[in-house]
Short mmCIF file of C-alpha atoms and ligand atoms in Angstrom, two decimals:
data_model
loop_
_atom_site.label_atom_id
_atom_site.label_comp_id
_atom_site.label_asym_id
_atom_site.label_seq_id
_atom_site.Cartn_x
_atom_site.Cartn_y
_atom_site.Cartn_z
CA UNK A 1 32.62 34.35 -11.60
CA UNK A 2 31.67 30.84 -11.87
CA UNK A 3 29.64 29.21 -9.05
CA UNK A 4 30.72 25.81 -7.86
CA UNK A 5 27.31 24.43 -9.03
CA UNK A 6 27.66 25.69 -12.46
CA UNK A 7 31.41 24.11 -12.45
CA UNK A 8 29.95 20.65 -10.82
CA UNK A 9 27.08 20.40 -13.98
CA UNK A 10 29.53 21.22 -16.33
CA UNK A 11 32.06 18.47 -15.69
CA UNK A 12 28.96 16.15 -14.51
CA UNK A 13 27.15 16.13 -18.04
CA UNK A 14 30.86 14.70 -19.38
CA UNK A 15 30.43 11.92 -17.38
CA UNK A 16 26.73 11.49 -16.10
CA UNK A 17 23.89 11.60 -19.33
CA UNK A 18 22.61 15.20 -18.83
CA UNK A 19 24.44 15.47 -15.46
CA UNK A 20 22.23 13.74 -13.20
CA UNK A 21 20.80 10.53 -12.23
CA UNK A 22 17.20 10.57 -12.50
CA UNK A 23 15.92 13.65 -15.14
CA UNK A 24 13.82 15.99 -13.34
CA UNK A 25 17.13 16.80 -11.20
CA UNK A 26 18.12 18.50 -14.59
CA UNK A 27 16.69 21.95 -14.26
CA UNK A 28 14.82 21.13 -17.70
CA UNK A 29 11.80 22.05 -17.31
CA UNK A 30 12.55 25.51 -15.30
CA UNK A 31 15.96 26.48 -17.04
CA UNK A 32 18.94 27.34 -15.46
CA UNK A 33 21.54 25.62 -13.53
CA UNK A 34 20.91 22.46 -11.37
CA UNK A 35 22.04 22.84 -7.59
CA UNK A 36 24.24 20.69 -6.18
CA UNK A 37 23.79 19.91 -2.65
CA UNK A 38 26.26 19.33 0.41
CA UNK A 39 24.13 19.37 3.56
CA UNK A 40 20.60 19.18 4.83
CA UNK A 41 19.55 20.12 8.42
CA UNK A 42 15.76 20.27 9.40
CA UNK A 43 14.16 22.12 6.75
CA UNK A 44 17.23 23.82 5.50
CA UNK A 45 19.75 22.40 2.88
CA UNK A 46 23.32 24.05 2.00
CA UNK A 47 24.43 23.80 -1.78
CA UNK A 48 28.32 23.63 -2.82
CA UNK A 49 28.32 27.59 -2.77
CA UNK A 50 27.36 27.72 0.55
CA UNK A 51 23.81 29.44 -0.21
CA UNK A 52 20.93 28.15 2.29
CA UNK A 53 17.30 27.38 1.40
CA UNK A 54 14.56 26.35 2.87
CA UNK A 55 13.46 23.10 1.09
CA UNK A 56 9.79 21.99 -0.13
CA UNK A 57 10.85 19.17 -1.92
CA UNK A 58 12.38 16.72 0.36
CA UNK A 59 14.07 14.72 -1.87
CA UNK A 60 10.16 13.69 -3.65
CA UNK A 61 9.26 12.68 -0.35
CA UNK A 62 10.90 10.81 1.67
CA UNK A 63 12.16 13.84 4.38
CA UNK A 64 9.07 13.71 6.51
CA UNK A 65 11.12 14.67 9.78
CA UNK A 66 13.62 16.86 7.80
CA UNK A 67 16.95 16.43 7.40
CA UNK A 68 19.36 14.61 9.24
CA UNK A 69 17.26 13.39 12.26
CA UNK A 70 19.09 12.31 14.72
CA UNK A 71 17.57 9.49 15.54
CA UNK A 72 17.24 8.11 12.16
CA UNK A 73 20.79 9.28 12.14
CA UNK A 74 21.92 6.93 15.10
CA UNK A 75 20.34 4.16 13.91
CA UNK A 76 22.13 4.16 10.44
CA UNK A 77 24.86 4.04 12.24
CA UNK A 78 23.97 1.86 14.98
CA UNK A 79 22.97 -0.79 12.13
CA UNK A 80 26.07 -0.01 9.88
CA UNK A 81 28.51 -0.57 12.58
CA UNK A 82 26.89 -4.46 12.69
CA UNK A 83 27.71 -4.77 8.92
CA UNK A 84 26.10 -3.05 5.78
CA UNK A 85 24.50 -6.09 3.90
CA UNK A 86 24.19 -10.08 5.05
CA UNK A 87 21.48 -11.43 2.34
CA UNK A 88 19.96 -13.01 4.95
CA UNK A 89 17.18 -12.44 7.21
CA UNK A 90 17.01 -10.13 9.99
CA UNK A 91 15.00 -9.24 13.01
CA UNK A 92 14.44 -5.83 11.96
CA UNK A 93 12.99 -6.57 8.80
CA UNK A 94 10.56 -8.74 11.02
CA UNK A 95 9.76 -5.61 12.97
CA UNK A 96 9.44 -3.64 10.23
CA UNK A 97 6.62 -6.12 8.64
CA UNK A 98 4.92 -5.66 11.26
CA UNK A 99 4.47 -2.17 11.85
CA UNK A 100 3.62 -1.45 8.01
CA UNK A 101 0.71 -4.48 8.30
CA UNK A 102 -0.23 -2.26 12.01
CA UNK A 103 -0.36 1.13 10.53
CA UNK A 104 -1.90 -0.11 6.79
CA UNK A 105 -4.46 -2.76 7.77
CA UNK A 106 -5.32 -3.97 4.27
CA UNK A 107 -1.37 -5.32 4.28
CA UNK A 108 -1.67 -8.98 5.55
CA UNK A 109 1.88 -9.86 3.90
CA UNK A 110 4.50 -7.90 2.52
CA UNK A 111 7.67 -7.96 0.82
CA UNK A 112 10.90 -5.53 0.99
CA UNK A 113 12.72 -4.30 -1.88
CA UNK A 114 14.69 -1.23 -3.25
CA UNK A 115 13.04 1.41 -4.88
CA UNK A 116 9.28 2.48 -5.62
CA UNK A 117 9.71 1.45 -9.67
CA UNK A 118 10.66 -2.96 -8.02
CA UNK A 119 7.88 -2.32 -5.74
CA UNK A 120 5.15 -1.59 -8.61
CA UNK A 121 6.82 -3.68 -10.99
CA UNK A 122 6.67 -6.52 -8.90
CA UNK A 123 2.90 -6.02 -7.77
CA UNK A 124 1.88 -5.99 -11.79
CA UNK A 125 3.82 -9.14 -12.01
CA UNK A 126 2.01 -10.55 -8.83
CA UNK A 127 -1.45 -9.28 -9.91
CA UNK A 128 -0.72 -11.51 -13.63
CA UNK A 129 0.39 -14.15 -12.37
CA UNK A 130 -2.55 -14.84 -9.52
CA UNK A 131 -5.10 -14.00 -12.18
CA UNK A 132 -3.91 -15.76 -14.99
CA UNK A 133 -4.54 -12.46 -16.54
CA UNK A 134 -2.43 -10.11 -18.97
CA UNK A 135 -4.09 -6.47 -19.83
CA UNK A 136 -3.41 -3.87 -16.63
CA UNK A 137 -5.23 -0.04 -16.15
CA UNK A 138 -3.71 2.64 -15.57
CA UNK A 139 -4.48 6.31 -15.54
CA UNK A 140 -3.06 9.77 -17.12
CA UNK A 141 -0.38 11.21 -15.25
CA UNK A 142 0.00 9.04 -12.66
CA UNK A 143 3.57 7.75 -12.21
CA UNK A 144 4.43 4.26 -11.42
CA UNK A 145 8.31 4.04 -11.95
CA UNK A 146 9.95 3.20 -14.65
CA UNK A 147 9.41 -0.40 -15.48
CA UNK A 148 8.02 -1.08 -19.16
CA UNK A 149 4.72 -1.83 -18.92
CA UNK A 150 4.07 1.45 -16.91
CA UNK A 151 5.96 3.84 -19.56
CA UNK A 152 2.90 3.61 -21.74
CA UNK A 153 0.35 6.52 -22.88
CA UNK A 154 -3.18 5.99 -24.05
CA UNK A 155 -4.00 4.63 -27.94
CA UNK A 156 -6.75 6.77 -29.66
CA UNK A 157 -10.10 5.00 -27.95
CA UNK A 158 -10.62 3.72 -24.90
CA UNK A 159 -9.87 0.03 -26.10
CA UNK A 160 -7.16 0.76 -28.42
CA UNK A 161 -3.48 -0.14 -27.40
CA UNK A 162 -1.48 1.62 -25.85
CA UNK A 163 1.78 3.24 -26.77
CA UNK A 164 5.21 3.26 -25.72
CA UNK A 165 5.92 6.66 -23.83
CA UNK A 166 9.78 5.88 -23.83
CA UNK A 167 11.82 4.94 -26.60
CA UNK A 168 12.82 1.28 -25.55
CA UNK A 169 9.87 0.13 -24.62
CA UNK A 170 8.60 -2.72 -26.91
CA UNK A 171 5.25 -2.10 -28.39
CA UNK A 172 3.72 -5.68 -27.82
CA UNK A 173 4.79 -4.51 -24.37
CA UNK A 174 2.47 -1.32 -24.34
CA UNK A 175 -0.32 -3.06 -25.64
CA UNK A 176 -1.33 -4.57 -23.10
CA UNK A 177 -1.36 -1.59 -20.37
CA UNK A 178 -4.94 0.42 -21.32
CA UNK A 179 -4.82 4.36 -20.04
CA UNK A 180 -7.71 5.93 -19.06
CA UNK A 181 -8.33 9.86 -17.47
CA UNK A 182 -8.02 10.26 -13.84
CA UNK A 183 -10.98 11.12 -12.12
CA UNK A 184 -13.13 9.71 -15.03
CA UNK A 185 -14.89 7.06 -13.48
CA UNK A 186 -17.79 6.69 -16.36
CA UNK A 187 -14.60 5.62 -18.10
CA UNK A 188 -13.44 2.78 -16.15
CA UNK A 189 -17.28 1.26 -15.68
CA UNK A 190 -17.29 1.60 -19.86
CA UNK A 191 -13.72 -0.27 -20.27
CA UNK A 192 -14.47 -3.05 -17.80
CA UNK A 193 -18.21 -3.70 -19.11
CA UNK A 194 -16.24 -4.45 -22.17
CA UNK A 195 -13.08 -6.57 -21.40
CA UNK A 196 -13.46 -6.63 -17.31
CA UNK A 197 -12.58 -10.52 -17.63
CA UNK A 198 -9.08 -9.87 -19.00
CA UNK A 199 -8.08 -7.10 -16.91
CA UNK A 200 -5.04 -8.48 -14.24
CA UNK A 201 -5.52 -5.22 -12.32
CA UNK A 202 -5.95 -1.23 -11.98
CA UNK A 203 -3.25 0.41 -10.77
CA UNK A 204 -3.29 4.06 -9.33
CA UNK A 205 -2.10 6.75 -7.27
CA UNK A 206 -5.26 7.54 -4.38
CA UNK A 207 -4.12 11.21 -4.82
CA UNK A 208 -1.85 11.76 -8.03
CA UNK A 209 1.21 13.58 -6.93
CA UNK A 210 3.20 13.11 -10.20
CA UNK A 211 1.33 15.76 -12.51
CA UNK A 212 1.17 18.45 -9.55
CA UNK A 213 -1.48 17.37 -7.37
CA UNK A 214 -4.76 15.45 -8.07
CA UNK A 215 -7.19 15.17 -5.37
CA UNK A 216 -9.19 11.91 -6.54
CA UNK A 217 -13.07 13.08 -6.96
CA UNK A 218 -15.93 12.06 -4.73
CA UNK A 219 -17.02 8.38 -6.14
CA UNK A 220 -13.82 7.63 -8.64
CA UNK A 221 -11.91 5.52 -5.92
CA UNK A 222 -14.97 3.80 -4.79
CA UNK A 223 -15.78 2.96 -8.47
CA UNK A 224 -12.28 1.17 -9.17
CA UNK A 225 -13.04 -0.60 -5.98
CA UNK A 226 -16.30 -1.43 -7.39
CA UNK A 227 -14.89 -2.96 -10.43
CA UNK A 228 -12.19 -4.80 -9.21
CA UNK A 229 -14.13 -6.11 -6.89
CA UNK A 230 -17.04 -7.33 -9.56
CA UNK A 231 -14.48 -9.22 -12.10
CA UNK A 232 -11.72 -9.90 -9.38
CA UNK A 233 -9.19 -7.92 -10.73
CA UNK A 234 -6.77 -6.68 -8.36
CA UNK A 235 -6.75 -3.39 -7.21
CA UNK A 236 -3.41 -2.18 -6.42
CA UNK A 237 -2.97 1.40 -4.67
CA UNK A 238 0.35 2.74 -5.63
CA UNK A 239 1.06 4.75 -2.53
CA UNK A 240 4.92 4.97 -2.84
CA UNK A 241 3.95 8.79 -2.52
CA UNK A 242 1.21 9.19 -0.41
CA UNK A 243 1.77 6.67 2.21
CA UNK A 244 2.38 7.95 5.60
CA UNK A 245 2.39 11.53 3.72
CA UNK A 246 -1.45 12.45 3.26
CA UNK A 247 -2.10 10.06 6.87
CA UNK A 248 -0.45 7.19 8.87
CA UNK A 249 -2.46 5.22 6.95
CA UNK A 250 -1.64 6.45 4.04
CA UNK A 251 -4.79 7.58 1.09
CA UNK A 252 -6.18 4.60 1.62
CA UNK A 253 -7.19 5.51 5.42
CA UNK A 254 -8.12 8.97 4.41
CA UNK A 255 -10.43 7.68 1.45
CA UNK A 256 -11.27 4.48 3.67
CA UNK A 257 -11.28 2.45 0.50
CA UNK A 258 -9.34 -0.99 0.79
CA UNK A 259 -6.80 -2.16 -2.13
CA UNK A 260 -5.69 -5.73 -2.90
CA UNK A 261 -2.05 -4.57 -2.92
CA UNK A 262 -0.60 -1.75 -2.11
CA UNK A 263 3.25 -0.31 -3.23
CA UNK A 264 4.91 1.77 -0.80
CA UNK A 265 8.77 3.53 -1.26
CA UNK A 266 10.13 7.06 -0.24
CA UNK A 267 8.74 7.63 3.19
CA UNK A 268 9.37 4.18 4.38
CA UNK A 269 13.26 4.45 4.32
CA UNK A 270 13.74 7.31 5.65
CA UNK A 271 15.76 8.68 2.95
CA UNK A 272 17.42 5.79 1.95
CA UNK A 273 16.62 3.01 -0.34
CA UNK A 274 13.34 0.74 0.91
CA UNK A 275 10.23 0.07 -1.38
CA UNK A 276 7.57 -2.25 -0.46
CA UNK A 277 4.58 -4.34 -1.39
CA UNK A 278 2.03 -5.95 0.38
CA UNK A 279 -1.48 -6.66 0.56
CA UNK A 280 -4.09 -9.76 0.60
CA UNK A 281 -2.49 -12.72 1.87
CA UNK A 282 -3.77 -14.62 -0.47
CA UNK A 283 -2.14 -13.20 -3.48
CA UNK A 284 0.92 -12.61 -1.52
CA UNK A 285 1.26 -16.48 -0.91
CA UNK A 286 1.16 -16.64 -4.64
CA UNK A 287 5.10 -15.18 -4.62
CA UNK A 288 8.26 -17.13 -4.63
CA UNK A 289 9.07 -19.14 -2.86
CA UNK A 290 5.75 -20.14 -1.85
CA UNK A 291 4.53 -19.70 -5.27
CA UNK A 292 4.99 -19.35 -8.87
CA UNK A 293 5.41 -15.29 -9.13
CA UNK A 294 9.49 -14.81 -9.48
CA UNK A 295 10.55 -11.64 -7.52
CA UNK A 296 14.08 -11.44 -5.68
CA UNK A 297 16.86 -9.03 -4.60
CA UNK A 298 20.24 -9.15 -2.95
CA UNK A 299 19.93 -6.44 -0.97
CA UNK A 300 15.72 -6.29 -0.41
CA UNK A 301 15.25 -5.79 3.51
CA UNK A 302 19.27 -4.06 3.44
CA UNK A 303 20.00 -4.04 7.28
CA UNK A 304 20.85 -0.04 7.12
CA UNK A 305 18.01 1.13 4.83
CA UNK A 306 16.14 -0.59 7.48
CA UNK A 307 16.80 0.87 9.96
CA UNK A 308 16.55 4.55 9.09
CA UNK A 309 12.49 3.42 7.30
CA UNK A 310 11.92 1.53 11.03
CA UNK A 311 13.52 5.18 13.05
CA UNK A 312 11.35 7.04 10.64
CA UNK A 313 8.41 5.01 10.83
CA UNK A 314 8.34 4.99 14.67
CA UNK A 315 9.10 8.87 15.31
CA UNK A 316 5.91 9.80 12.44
CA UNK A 317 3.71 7.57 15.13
CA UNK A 318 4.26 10.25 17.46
CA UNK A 319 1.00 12.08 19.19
CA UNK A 320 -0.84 14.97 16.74
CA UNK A 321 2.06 14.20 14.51
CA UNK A 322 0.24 14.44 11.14
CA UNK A 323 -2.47 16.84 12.68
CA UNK A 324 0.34 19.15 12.96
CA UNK A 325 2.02 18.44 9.52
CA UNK A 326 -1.45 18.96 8.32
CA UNK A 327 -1.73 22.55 9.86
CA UNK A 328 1.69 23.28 8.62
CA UNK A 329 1.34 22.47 4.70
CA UNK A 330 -2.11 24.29 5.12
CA UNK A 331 -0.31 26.90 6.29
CA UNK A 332 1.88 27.10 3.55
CA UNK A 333 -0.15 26.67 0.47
CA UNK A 334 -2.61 29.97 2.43
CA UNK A 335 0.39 31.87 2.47
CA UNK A 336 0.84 31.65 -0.88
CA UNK A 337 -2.42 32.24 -1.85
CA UNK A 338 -2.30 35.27 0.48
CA UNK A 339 0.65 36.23 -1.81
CA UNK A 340 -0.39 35.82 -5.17
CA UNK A 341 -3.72 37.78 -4.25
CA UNK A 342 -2.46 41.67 -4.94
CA UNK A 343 -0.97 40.28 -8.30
CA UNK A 344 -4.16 39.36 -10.13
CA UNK A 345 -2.04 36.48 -11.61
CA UNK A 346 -4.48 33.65 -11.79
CA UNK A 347 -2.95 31.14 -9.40
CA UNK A 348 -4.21 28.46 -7.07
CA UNK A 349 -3.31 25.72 -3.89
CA UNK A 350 -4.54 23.15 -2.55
CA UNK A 351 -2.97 20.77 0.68
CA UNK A 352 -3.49 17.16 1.31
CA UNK A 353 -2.08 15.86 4.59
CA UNK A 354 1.69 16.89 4.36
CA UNK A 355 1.76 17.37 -0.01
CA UNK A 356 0.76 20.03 -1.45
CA UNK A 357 -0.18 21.47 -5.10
CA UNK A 358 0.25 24.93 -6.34
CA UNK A 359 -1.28 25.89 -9.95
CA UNK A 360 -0.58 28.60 -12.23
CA UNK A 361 -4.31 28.66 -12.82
CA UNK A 362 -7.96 30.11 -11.80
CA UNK A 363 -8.96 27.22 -10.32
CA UNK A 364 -7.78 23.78 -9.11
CA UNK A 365 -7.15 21.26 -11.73
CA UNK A 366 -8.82 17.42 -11.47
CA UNK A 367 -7.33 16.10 -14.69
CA UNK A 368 -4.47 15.26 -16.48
CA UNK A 369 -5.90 17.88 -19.66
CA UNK A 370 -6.55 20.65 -16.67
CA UNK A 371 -3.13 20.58 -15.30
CA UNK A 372 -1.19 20.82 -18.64
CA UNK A 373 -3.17 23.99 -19.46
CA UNK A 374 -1.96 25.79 -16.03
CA UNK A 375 0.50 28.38 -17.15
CA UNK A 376 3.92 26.80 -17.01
CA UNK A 377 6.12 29.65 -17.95
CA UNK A 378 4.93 31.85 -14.83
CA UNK A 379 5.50 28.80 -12.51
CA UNK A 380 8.88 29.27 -13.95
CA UNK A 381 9.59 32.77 -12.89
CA UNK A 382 8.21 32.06 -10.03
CA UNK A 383 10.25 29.40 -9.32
CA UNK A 384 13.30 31.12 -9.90
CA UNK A 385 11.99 34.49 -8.40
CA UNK A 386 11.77 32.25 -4.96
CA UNK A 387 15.36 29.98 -5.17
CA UNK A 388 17.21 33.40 -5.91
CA UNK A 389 15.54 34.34 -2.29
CA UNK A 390 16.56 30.76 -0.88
CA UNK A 391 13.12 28.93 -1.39
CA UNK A 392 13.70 25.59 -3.31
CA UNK A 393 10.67 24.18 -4.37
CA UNK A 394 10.61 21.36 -6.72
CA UNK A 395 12.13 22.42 -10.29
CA UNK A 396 8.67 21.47 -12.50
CA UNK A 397 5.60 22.60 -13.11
CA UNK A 398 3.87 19.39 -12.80
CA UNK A 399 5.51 18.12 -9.58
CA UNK A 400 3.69 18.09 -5.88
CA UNK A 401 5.41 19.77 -3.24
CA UNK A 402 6.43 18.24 0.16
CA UNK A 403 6.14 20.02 4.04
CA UNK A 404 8.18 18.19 6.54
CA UNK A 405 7.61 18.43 10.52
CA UNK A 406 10.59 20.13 10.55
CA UNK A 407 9.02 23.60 9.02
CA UNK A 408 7.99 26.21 11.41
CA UNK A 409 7.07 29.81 11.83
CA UNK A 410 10.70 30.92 11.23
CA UNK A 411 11.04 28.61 7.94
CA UNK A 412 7.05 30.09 6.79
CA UNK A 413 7.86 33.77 7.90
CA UNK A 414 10.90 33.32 5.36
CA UNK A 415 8.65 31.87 2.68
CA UNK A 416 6.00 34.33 2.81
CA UNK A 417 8.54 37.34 2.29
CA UNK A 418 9.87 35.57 -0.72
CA UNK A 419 6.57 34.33 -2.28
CA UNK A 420 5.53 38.58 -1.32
CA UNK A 421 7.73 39.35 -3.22
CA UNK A 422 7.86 37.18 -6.58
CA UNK A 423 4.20 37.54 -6.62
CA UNK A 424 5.01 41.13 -7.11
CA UNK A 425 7.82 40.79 -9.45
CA UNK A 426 5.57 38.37 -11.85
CA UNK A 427 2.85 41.25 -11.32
CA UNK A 428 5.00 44.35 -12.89
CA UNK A 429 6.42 41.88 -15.54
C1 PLP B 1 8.34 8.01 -6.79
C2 PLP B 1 7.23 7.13 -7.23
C3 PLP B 1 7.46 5.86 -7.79
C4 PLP B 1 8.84 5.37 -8.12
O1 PLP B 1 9.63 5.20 -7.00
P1 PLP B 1 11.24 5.14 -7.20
O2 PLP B 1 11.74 4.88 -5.82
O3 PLP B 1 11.62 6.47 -7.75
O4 PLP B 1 11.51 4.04 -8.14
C5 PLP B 1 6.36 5.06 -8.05
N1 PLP B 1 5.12 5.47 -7.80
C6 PLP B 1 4.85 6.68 -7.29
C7 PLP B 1 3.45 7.08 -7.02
C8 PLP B 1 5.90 7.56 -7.00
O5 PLP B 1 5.62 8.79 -6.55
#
């Protein structure tokens, strides 16, 4: 019998390229059938057959409370009720400001927009145009949206251009974006003793959660700091990931390293669509309309999207809050350690604040090169070993995992019985 699901993708890829609307939905990567959901509660989410699972993905992020908060709940509708869109200012956006400038201290000024990709897209612009500079840094696997100067992989040498990593992407564009290896901070002091007048800025995740999950070494932070700060080049922290997830303060609290400009997205709508960025007021005075940086949108600072980032925002300020998300994701990645131990498959965790990593490997990886050599076809079984027993963690190899405040001894009792068991299954393959 066909699933709904199954009947869903099949008259979705008709219509929608591959079925979906952003890839990694797809199922590539794992195989199999994407699942099409109808209903989140708390931890839990319902798919269009009715089957329940307890979710570690959190739509990339952005479910810090769970699902269908009520609060943030009221207050999209509270603010819907009072009209969807105006294109004009608000008071809540006001509010808003000024809680992300409380809770992230190196924001002085910051601008609303849509998505995480307008957020970092608009800093690079920013960060060019207040320099006068064109070449921008960037590091292996770390994600910054899709924009065109950020779909770019490293040239041959460490001063070579890079390349376009999407077809599409011009390749006078790509030059001008340099990729170096996370963690690798002999390799930024090299690249900026050599052209450290012409580099605009370095852009990178504090903790990379978009090849699995990077912990940044002891020193490499502090040396991009150090660079940045000796050729004024802006240093932008893309924490559209790991703000408010690894702290309130987001990586750069936890690190206690201070960026020029800072992108934020996913946890700061709530679920719906906010991005932000913000950062030194004076290179934030250098954007329209004050200055000559173009950057716009119709609906940046949307009177909804607001409102559920503002809920959010205020309910993650609550007492022990991220002390106890902490405990929770620590508790989950030890479980599954616990699990894996009987099965002598090499396999390895590691928790930051409310993300977590989980490696088909010995050991935990700090590069780019480490990562891709973690066995991706057992993270495969293993992923669909645990969504047959209703665990849906994310559907890739090379993607962190979320915990939300939600998740509790009932939700990691479940888990554990599951993870028992595939670690078994994997074992007697
Ligand atoms: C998700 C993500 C983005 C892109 O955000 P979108 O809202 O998907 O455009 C950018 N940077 C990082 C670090 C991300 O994790």
């Amino acid at each position: 019998m066909t699933s709904r699901n199954q009947t869903l993708f099949e008259k979705s890829q008709l219509l929608i390229p591959g079925g979906v609307n952003s890839p990694v939905r797809a199922f590539k990567s794992v195989g199999g059938t994407p699942i099409f959901f109808k209903k989140g509660k708390g931890a839990w989410l319902w798919d269009e057959d009715d089957n329940r699972y307890i979710d570690y993905v959190g739509s990339w992020g952005p479910m810090i409370l769970g699902h269908a908060n009520p609060e943030v709940v009221e207050a999209v509708k509270e603010a819907a009720s009072n009209s969807l869109s105006f294109g004009a200012p608000t008071a809540r956006e006001l509010e808003m400001a000024e809680l992300i400038c409380k809770l992230v201290p190196s924001i002085e000024q910051v601008r609303l927009v849509s998505s995480g990709t307008e957020a970092t897209m608009s800093a690079i612009r920013l960060a060019r145009g207040y320099t006068g500079r064109t070449k921008i840094v960037k590091f292996e696997g770390c994600y910054h949206g899709h924009a065109d100067p950020l779909l770019v992989k490293a040239g041959s040498g460490l001063l070579t251009f890079g390349t376009p990593s999407s077809a599409g992407v011009p390749a006078d564009v790509a030059a001008h974006t340099l990729t170096l290896p996370y963690n690798d901070s002999h390799a930024v002091e090299t690249l900026f003793s050599e052209i450290g007048e012409q580099i605009a800025c370095v852009i990178v995740e504090p903790v990379a959660g978009n090849m699995n999950l990077v912990a940044p070494q002891p020193g490499f932070l502090e040396a991009l700091r150090f660079q940045c700060s000796k050729f004024d080049s802006v240093l932008i922290f893309d924490e559209v990931m790991t703000g408010f997830r690894v702290a309130l303060g987001g990586a750069q609290s936890l690190y206690n390293i201070k960026p020029d400009l800072t992108t934020l997205g996913k946890i700061i709508g709530g679920g719906l669509p906010v991005g932000a960025f913000g950062g030194r007021k004076d290179i934030m005075e250098h954007l329209a309309p004050l200055g000559p940086v173009y950057q716009a949108g119709t609906l940046s600072g949307n009177p909804v999207a607001v409102a559920a980032g503002l809920m959010t925002l205020k309910l993650i300020q609550a007492d022990d809050f991220y002390g106890s998300l902490n405990k929770k994701t620590s508790r989950f990645v030890n479980g599954l350690i616990e699990s894996s131990k009987a099965s002598g498959i090499p396999f390895s965790a590691q928790s930051i604040g409310g993300m977590f990593g989980i490696y088909f490997s010995k050991s935990i990886p700090t590069s780019y090169d480490q990562v891709m050599q973690s066995d991706k076809e057992m993270f495969n079984r293993f992923f669909h070993a645990m969504l047959h027993s209703g665990i849906y963690l994310a559907p890739s190899a090379f993607e962190a995992g979320f915990v939300s405040a939600s998740h509790d001894e009932n939700e990691f009792d479940q888990t554990f019985l599951a993870s028992d068991n595939a670690f078994r299954q994997l074992g007697n393959h």
